[in-house]
Amino acid sequence: MFSNKLLARLRDASAVTVLTGAGISAESGVPTFRGKDGLWQNYKVEELATIQALQKNTQLFWQFYSWRRTMLQNIKPNLGHYALVDFERYFKDFTLVTQNVDNLHITAGNKKIIELHGNILRDRCSKCNTLFPAVTSAGTDIPHCNKCGGTLRPDVVLFGENLNEAALRRAQHAAAECEIFFSIGTSTIVEPAASLPFLSKANGAYVVEINEEDTPLSVHSNEILRGSAGKILPQMAMVIEKLRIK
Ligand code: OAD
Ligand code: ZN
């Protein structure tokens, strides 16, 4: 199932970087953005996950985020998430870069994680930037900061906003320095995250895509593993465990 080249890298590598997207949480029951039952087809994301919606259509914006938070309350990590906790143990220099805001990697136990698009379980004051745990039952009441009175907003990156610069720089560094780069469950079209595997490949890493479908990265990958992250990652974790017992 895994090529000899990949097996050799898995045995010897110390620097491994993983990029995840919505696909890794699909088996936990979180809808992906661009799939058949994707979030965006029920809700027009260009009306919702944008800075314009937050400013001009605030009630609808909050309804959407409250719905996503409520949905996440009963969701748990799956075997794909847990396998990446093992990866963190196996490789000395491991970085998990995620585009997901669902907190599932942290619940599973990963520590070396960069949340490129923020975390939906936090709010942030628009004025003073203080962070607060999200109020799930907020409904359409817009929460306010108890320090400065400013309005709160989910601590996520919206379309029309820049990513946290330091987080992006760390992710780029991890991509450029690794020996194996895994792109898992992401359509690889939303920038700047979509450029990370290319940066990695240009710097000599072995790029592996784990996805149920083709993406723009597929033809550029050194290895494509077609299938679900929840099945492939636990198998790979077992293989690494065996390979690395000296
Ligand atoms: P997408 O919904 O665009 O892509 C999900 C990918 O996961 C697709 O390529 C699917 O084929 C794949 N997939 C689905 N189920 C899978 C499974 N069980 N195992 C493996 N792969 C599976 O989600 P993202 O690429 O994460 O950003 O989207 C990127 C960004 O677009 C999101 O972070 C979000 C959105 O705009 C912001 O909101 C800023
Ligand atoms: Zn404030």
Coordinates of C-alpha atoms and ligand atoms in Angstrom, one line a residue, residues 21-23 26-27 32-34 40 99 117 157 159 185-187 190 211-213 227-229, ligand 1:
G21 CA -8.2 20.3 5.9
A22 CA -11.9 19.6 6.4
G23 CA -11.6 16.0 5.0
A26 CA -15.4 14.4 7.7
E27 CA -15.4 11.0 9.4
T32 CA -16.5 19.6 4.5
F33 CA -16.8 22.9 2.6
R34 CA -16.8 21.8 -1.0
W40 CA -21.3 26.0 1.3
Q99 CA -6.8 24.8 8.2
H117 CA -7.4 29.7 10.2
V157 CA -9.8 34.0 9.7
F159 CA -12.4 35.7 3.7
G185 CA -8.1 15.9 3.4
T186 CA -7.8 19.3 1.8
S187 CA -8.9 20.5 -1.6
V190 CA -7.5 28.1 -0.6
N211 CA -7.4 12.3 -0.1
E212 CA -10.5 10.6 -1.4
E213 CA -10.4 12.6 -4.6
G227 CA -9.0 6.8 0.4
S228 CA -10.2 8.0 3.7
A229 CA -7.8 9.6 6.2
Ligands
OAD1 P1 -12.7 21.4 1.4 O1 -14.1 21.1 1.7 O2 -12.4 22.4 0.3 O3 -11.9 20.0 0.9 C1 -12.1 18.8 1.7 C2 -11.2 17.8 1.0 O4 -11.3 16.6 1.8 C3 -11.7 17.4 -0.4 O5 -10.6 17.4 -1.3 C4 -12.2 15.9 -0.2 O6 -12.0 15.1 -1.3 C5 -11.4 15.5 1.0 N1 -12.1 14.4 1.8 C6 -13.3 14.3 2.2 N2 -13.5 13.3 3.1 C7 -12.3 12.8 3.3 C8 -11.8 11.7 4.1 N3 -12.6 11.0 4.9 N4 -10.5 11.4 4.0 C9 -9.7 12.1 3.2 N5 -10.1 13.1 2.4 C10 -11.4 13.5 2.5 O7 -11.9 21.8 2.7 P2 -10.5 22.5 3.0 O8 -9.5 22.1 1.9 O9 -10.2 22.3 4.4 O10 -11.2 28.4 5.3 O11 -10.9 24.0 2.8 C11 -9.9 25.0 3.0 C12 -10.5 26.2 3.6 O12 -11.6 26.7 2.8 C13 -11.1 26.1 4.9 O13 -10.2 26.1 6.0 C14 -12.0 27.3 5.0 C15 -12.6 27.3 3.6 O14 -12.7 28.5 3.2 C16 -11.8 29.5 5.9 O15 -12.9 29.5 6.2 C17 -10.8 30.7 5.9

